[in-house]
CSV table of C-alpha atoms and ligand atoms in Angstrom, one decimal:
chain,number,residue,atom,x,y,z
H,1,MET,CA,33.2,-45.7,-8.9
H,2,GLY,CA,32.2,-46.6,-12.7
H,3,LEU,CA,32.9,-44.8,-16.1
H,4,LEU,CA,29.4,-44.1,-16.5
H,5,THR,CA,29.1,-42.4,-13.1
H,6,ILE,CA,32.3,-40.4,-13.5
H,7,ILE,CA,31.5,-39.2,-16.9
H,8,ARG,CA,28.1,-38.0,-15.5
H,9,LYS,CA,29.4,-36.4,-12.5
H,10,THR,CA,32.3,-34.6,-14.9
H,11,ARG,CA,29.4,-33.4,-17.2
H,12,LEU,CA,27.2,-32.4,-14.4
H,13,LYS,CA,30.2,-30.3,-13.0
H,14,GLU,CA,30.4,-28.4,-16.4
H,15,LYS,CA,26.6,-28.1,-16.0
H,16,GLN,CA,25.6,-30.4,-19.0
H,17,ILE,CA,23.0,-32.7,-19.0
H,18,ARG,CA,22.3,-34.9,-21.8
H,19,VAL,CA,18.7,-35.5,-23.1
H,20,LEU,CA,17.1,-37.5,-25.6
H,21,MET,CA,13.6,-36.4,-26.6
H,22,LEU,CA,11.7,-39.5,-28.1
H,23,GLY,CA,8.4,-40.6,-28.7
H,24,LEU,CA,6.1,-41.3,-31.8
H,25,ASP,CA,6.1,-39.4,-34.8
H,26,ASN,CA,3.6,-36.5,-34.5
H,27,ALA,CA,3.8,-36.2,-31.2
H,28,GLY,CA,5.0,-32.7,-30.8
H,29,LYS,CA,8.8,-33.2,-30.0
H,30,THR,CA,10.1,-30.6,-32.7
H,31,THR,CA,7.3,-28.3,-31.4
H,32,ILE,CA,8.1,-28.6,-27.7
H,33,VAL,CA,11.7,-28.0,-28.1
H,34,LYS,CA,10.8,-24.7,-30.5
H,35,ARG,CA,8.5,-23.4,-27.9
H,36,ILE,CA,11.0,-23.7,-25.1
H,37,LEU,CA,13.6,-21.8,-27.5
H,38,GLY,CA,10.9,-19.1,-28.0
H,39,GLU,CA,10.9,-20.0,-31.5
H,40,ASP,CA,7.7,-20.1,-34.3
H,41,VAL,CA,6.1,-23.1,-33.6
H,42,ASN,CA,4.1,-22.5,-36.7
H,43,GLU,CA,6.8,-23.7,-38.9
H,44,VAL,CA,7.5,-27.2,-37.9
H,45,SER,CA,8.3,-29.8,-40.3
H,46,PRO,CA,9.0,-33.4,-39.8
H,47,THR,CA,12.4,-34.5,-38.1
H,48,LEU,CA,14.0,-36.9,-40.7
H,49,GLY,CA,17.3,-37.6,-38.7
H,50,PHE,CA,17.9,-35.6,-35.5
H,51,ASN,CA,18.5,-32.1,-34.3
H,52,ILE,CA,20.5,-31.0,-31.4
H,53,ARG,CA,19.5,-28.4,-29.4
H,54,THR,CA,20.9,-26.7,-26.1
H,55,ILE,CA,18.4,-25.3,-23.5
H,56,MET,CA,19.9,-23.3,-20.7
H,57,HIS,CA,17.8,-24.1,-17.4
H,58,GLN,CA,18.5,-23.5,-14.0
H,59,GLY,CA,22.1,-22.7,-14.8
H,60,TYR,CA,22.3,-26.0,-16.8
H,61,SER,CA,23.1,-26.6,-20.3
H,62,LEU,CA,20.5,-29.3,-21.7
H,63,ASN,CA,21.8,-30.8,-24.8
H,64,VAL,CA,18.4,-32.1,-26.2
H,65,TRP,CA,18.8,-34.5,-29.2
H,66,ASP,CA,15.4,-34.3,-30.7
H,67,ILE,CA,15.2,-37.7,-32.9
H,68,GLY,CA,12.7,-38.7,-35.5
H,69,GLY,CA,9.7,-40.9,-34.5
H,70,GLN,CA,8.8,-42.4,-37.7
H,71,THR,CA,8.8,-46.5,-37.8
H,72,SER,CA,11.5,-46.5,-40.2
H,73,LEU,CA,13.6,-44.3,-37.7
H,74,ARG,CA,12.9,-46.3,-34.5
H,75,PRO,CA,15.8,-48.8,-35.2
H,76,TYR,CA,18.4,-45.9,-35.2
H,77,TRP,CA,17.5,-44.6,-31.6
H,78,ARG,CA,19.6,-46.7,-30.0
H,79,ASN,CA,22.7,-45.0,-31.5
H,80,TYR,CA,22.0,-42.3,-29.2
H,81,PHE,CA,21.6,-44.0,-26.0
H,82,GLU,CA,25.1,-43.6,-24.5
H,83,THR,CA,25.7,-41.8,-21.6
H,84,THR,CA,21.9,-40.0,-21.4
H,85,ASP,CA,20.8,-38.7,-18.4
H,86,ALA,CA,17.4,-38.2,-19.0
H,87,VAL,CA,14.9,-39.2,-21.6
H,88,ILE,CA,12.0,-37.0,-22.2
H,89,TRP,CA,9.2,-39.1,-23.9
H,90,VAL,CA,6.2,-37.0,-25.9
H,91,VAL,CA,2.9,-38.3,-26.1
H,92,ASP,CA,0.3,-36.9,-28.1
H,93,SER,CA,-2.7,-37.1,-26.0
H,94,SER,CA,-5.1,-36.9,-28.3
H,95,ASP,CA,-4.0,-39.8,-30.2
H,96,ARG,CA,-5.9,-42.6,-28.4
H,97,GLU,CA,-5.4,-45.0,-31.2
H,98,ARG,CA,-1.7,-45.3,-30.9
H,99,MET,CA,-1.4,-45.1,-27.2
H,100,GLU,CA,-0.9,-49.1,-26.9
H,101,ASP,CA,2.0,-48.5,-29.7
H,102,CYS,CA,3.3,-45.7,-27.7
H,103,ARG,CA,3.0,-48.1,-24.4
H,104,ARG,CA,4.7,-50.7,-26.6
H,105,GLU,CA,7.9,-48.5,-27.9
H,106,LEU,CA,8.4,-46.9,-24.5
H,107,ARG,CA,8.5,-50.2,-22.7
H,108,GLU,CA,11.0,-51.5,-25.3
H,109,LEU,CA,13.2,-48.6,-25.1
H,110,LEU,CA,13.4,-48.6,-21.2
H,111,GLN,CA,14.7,-52.5,-21.6
H,112,GLU,CA,17.9,-50.9,-22.9
H,113,GLU,CA,20.7,-51.6,-20.9
H,114,ARG,CA,22.5,-48.0,-22.0
H,115,LEU,CA,19.6,-46.2,-20.7
H,116,ALA,CA,19.5,-48.0,-17.3
H,117,GLY,CA,20.8,-44.8,-15.3
H,118,ALA,CA,18.4,-42.5,-17.2
H,119,SER,CA,15.0,-40.4,-15.7
H,120,LEU,CA,12.2,-40.7,-17.5
H,121,LEU,CA,9.9,-37.4,-18.0
H,122,VAL,CA,7.0,-37.9,-20.0
H,123,PHE,CA,5.2,-35.0,-21.7
H,124,ALA,CA,1.6,-35.6,-22.5
H,125,ASN,CA,1.3,-33.0,-24.9
H,126,LYS,CA,-1.5,-31.5,-27.3
H,127,GLN,CA,-3.8,-31.1,-23.8
H,128,ASP,CA,-5.4,-28.1,-25.8
H,129,ILE,CA,-7.2,-30.9,-28.0
H,130,ALA,CA,-10.5,-31.4,-26.8
H,131,GLY,CA,-11.5,-35.3,-26.0
H,132,GLY,CA,-7.7,-36.0,-25.4
H,133,MET,CA,-6.4,-38.2,-22.6
H,134,THR,CA,-5.7,-36.6,-19.3
H,135,SER,CA,-2.0,-36.8,-18.0
H,136,GLU,CA,-3.6,-39.5,-15.2
H,137,GLU,CA,-5.0,-41.6,-18.2
H,138,ILE,CA,-2.1,-41.7,-19.9
H,139,SER,CA,0.0,-42.2,-17.2
H,140,GLU,CA,-2.4,-45.4,-16.6
H,141,ALA,CA,-2.0,-46.5,-20.1
H,142,LEU,CA,1.7,-46.2,-20.2
H,143,GLN,CA,1.7,-48.2,-17.2
H,144,LEU,CA,4.1,-45.9,-15.6
H,145,PRO,CA,2.9,-46.6,-11.8
H,146,LEU,CA,4.4,-50.1,-12.4
H,147,LEU,CA,7.9,-48.8,-13.5
H,148,VAL,CA,10.4,-49.6,-11.2
H,149,SER,CA,13.3,-49.6,-13.2
H,150,HIS,CA,13.5,-45.9,-13.9
H,151,THR,CA,12.5,-42.6,-11.9
H,152,SER,CA,9.7,-41.4,-13.9
H,153,HIS,CA,7.3,-38.0,-13.9
H,154,ILE,CA,4.6,-37.3,-16.2
H,155,GLN,CA,3.6,-33.3,-17.0
H,156,ALA,CA,0.6,-32.4,-19.1
H,157,CYS,CA,1.5,-29.6,-21.3
H,158,SER,CA,0.6,-28.1,-24.7
H,159,ALA,CA,3.4,-27.0,-27.2
H,160,ARG,CA,0.7,-24.8,-28.8
H,161,SER,CA,-1.2,-23.9,-26.3
H,162,ALA,CA,-3.2,-20.2,-26.8
H,163,SER,CA,-2.0,-19.2,-23.5
H,164,THR,CA,1.5,-18.8,-23.8
H,165,THR,CA,2.5,-18.3,-20.1
H,166,GLU,CA,0.6,-21.5,-19.2
H,167,GLY,CA,1.8,-23.5,-22.1
H,168,ASP,CA,5.5,-22.4,-21.6
H,169,GLN,CA,5.0,-22.9,-17.5
H,170,ARG,CA,4.0,-26.2,-17.9
H,171,ILE,CA,6.8,-27.3,-20.0
H,172,TRP,CA,9.3,-25.3,-17.9
H,173,ASP,CA,8.0,-27.3,-14.8
H,174,GLY,CA,8.9,-30.7,-16.6
H,175,LEU,CA,12.5,-29.5,-17.3
H,176,ASP,CA,12.9,-28.7,-13.7
H,177,TRP,CA,12.0,-31.9,-12.9
H,178,VAL,CA,14.7,-33.4,-14.9
H,179,VAL,CA,17.4,-31.1,-13.7
H,180,LYS,CA,16.5,-31.8,-10.2
H,181,GLU,CA,16.2,-35.6,-10.9
H,182,VAL,CA,19.4,-36.1,-12.8
H,183,ALA,CA,21.5,-34.2,-10.0
H,184,ARG,CA,19.7,-36.0,-7.4
H,185,ARG,CA,20.4,-39.4,-8.9
H,186,VAL,CA,23.9,-38.7,-9.9
H,187,TYR,CA,25.0,-37.2,-6.7
H,188,TYR,CA,22.5,-38.4,-4.0
H,189,GLY,CA,21.7,-42.0,-5.2
H,190,THR,CA,17.9,-43.1,-5.2
H,191,GLY,CA,17.2,-42.2,-1.8
H,192,GLY,CA,18.1,-38.5,-1.1
H,193,GLY,CA,16.0,-35.2,-1.4
H,194,MET,CA,16.3,-33.1,-4.5
H,195,PRO,CA,18.8,-30.8,-4.3
H,196,MET,CA,18.6,-27.4,-6.1
H,197,ALA,CA,21.2,-26.8,-8.8
H,198,SER,CA,23.4,-24.4,-6.2
H,199,GLU,CA,23.5,-27.3,-3.5
H,200,VAL,CA,24.6,-29.5,-6.3
H,201,GLN,CA,27.2,-27.2,-7.6
H,202,GLU,CA,28.7,-27.0,-3.9
H,203,LYS,CA,28.8,-30.8,-3.7
H,204,VAL,CA,30.8,-31.0,-6.8
H,205,GLU,CA,33.3,-28.3,-5.7
H,206,SER,CA,33.6,-30.0,-2.1
H,207,SER,CA,33.8,-33.7,-4.2
H,208,SER,CA,36.7,-32.6,-6.7
H,209,ALA,CA,38.3,-30.6,-3.7
H,210,THR,CA,38.7,-34.3,-1.8
H,211,ALA,CA,39.7,-35.9,-4.9
Z,301,LIG,P1,7.2,-34.5,-33.8
Z,301,LIG,O1,7.1,-35.4,-34.9
Z,301,LIG,O2,6.9,-35.6,-32.6
Z,301,LIG,O3,8.7,-33.7,-33.8
Z,301,LIG,O4,5.9,-33.3,-33.7
Z,301,LIG,P2,6.0,-32.1,-34.5
Z,301,LIG,O5,6.7,-31.1,-33.4
Z,301,LIG,O6,6.6,-32.1,-35.8
Z,301,LIG,O7,4.6,-31.6,-34.3
Z,301,LIG,C1,3.6,-32.7,-35.3
Z,301,LIG,C2,2.3,-31.8,-35.4
Z,301,LIG,O8,1.5,-31.3,-34.2
Z,301,LIG,C3,2.6,-30.7,-36.0
Z,301,LIG,O9,1.6,-30.2,-36.7
Z,301,LIG,C4,2.6,-29.4,-34.5
Z,301,LIG,O10,2.2,-28.2,-34.9
Z,301,LIG,C5,1.3,-30.3,-33.9
Z,301,LIG,N1,1.3,-29.9,-32.4
Z,301,LIG,C6,2.7,-30.0,-31.6
Z,301,LIG,N2,2.1,-29.7,-30.1
Z,301,LIG,C7,0.7,-29.5,-30.3
Z,301,LIG,C8,0.0,-29.1,-29.2
Z,301,LIG,O11,0.4,-29.3,-28.1
Z,301,LIG,N3,-1.3,-28.9,-29.5
Z,301,LIG,C9,-1.6,-29.0,-30.9
Z,301,LIG,N4,-3.0,-28.7,-31.2
Z,301,LIG,N5,-0.6,-29.6,-32.1
Z,301,LIG,C10,0.5,-29.6,-31.5
């Protein structure tokens, strides 16, 4: 078993998942994190370095690294790649002009060796803005159906949705996928079903009992 796998299994046993939240500047990364944490989304200032926030979900603690997406900061993203379990790539669905830039940056990111084992969740954010792209259109634009190197999923959402329940729920649905996918990958390889958190905990306990 490789060292990275051992580190990942140990962290999952401690119910910790390391998540990198990335995307172009202004996509809504910080707003999504604030929305999840129930904080005021009207007070968001650009992320100039990074914020680390912990989100509790399904009994797991997701350590989310929200990293500034300005062009000048992008070369520093790679400093945070080590032992990442999942990447959440946030897209401004209304920003058609920068969709090609977005595709190129995501593609470069996924070529990083240190992210080879990470799952990818794409949030098609800002769905409340009229005339924006649907999640299907964004999936095509980012060429997600062609992606074979990482397991991926796209989730439409709006961090500033007027409907608090729906806005929140779609973001939580995305996090559900992250937890199930990371657990499935680390414990069951790429071909298994998607276990619930409790099943994963049982698996961890039985594997540490036999270790
Ligand atoms: P970041 O640079 O990716 O962290 O983006 P921010 O979270 O700072 O958000 C950039 C701007 O987009 C802010 O003015 C937010 O209020 C706005 N924003 C974020 N999410 C949404 C959304 O879902 N809908 C709309 N209309 N605006 C949003």
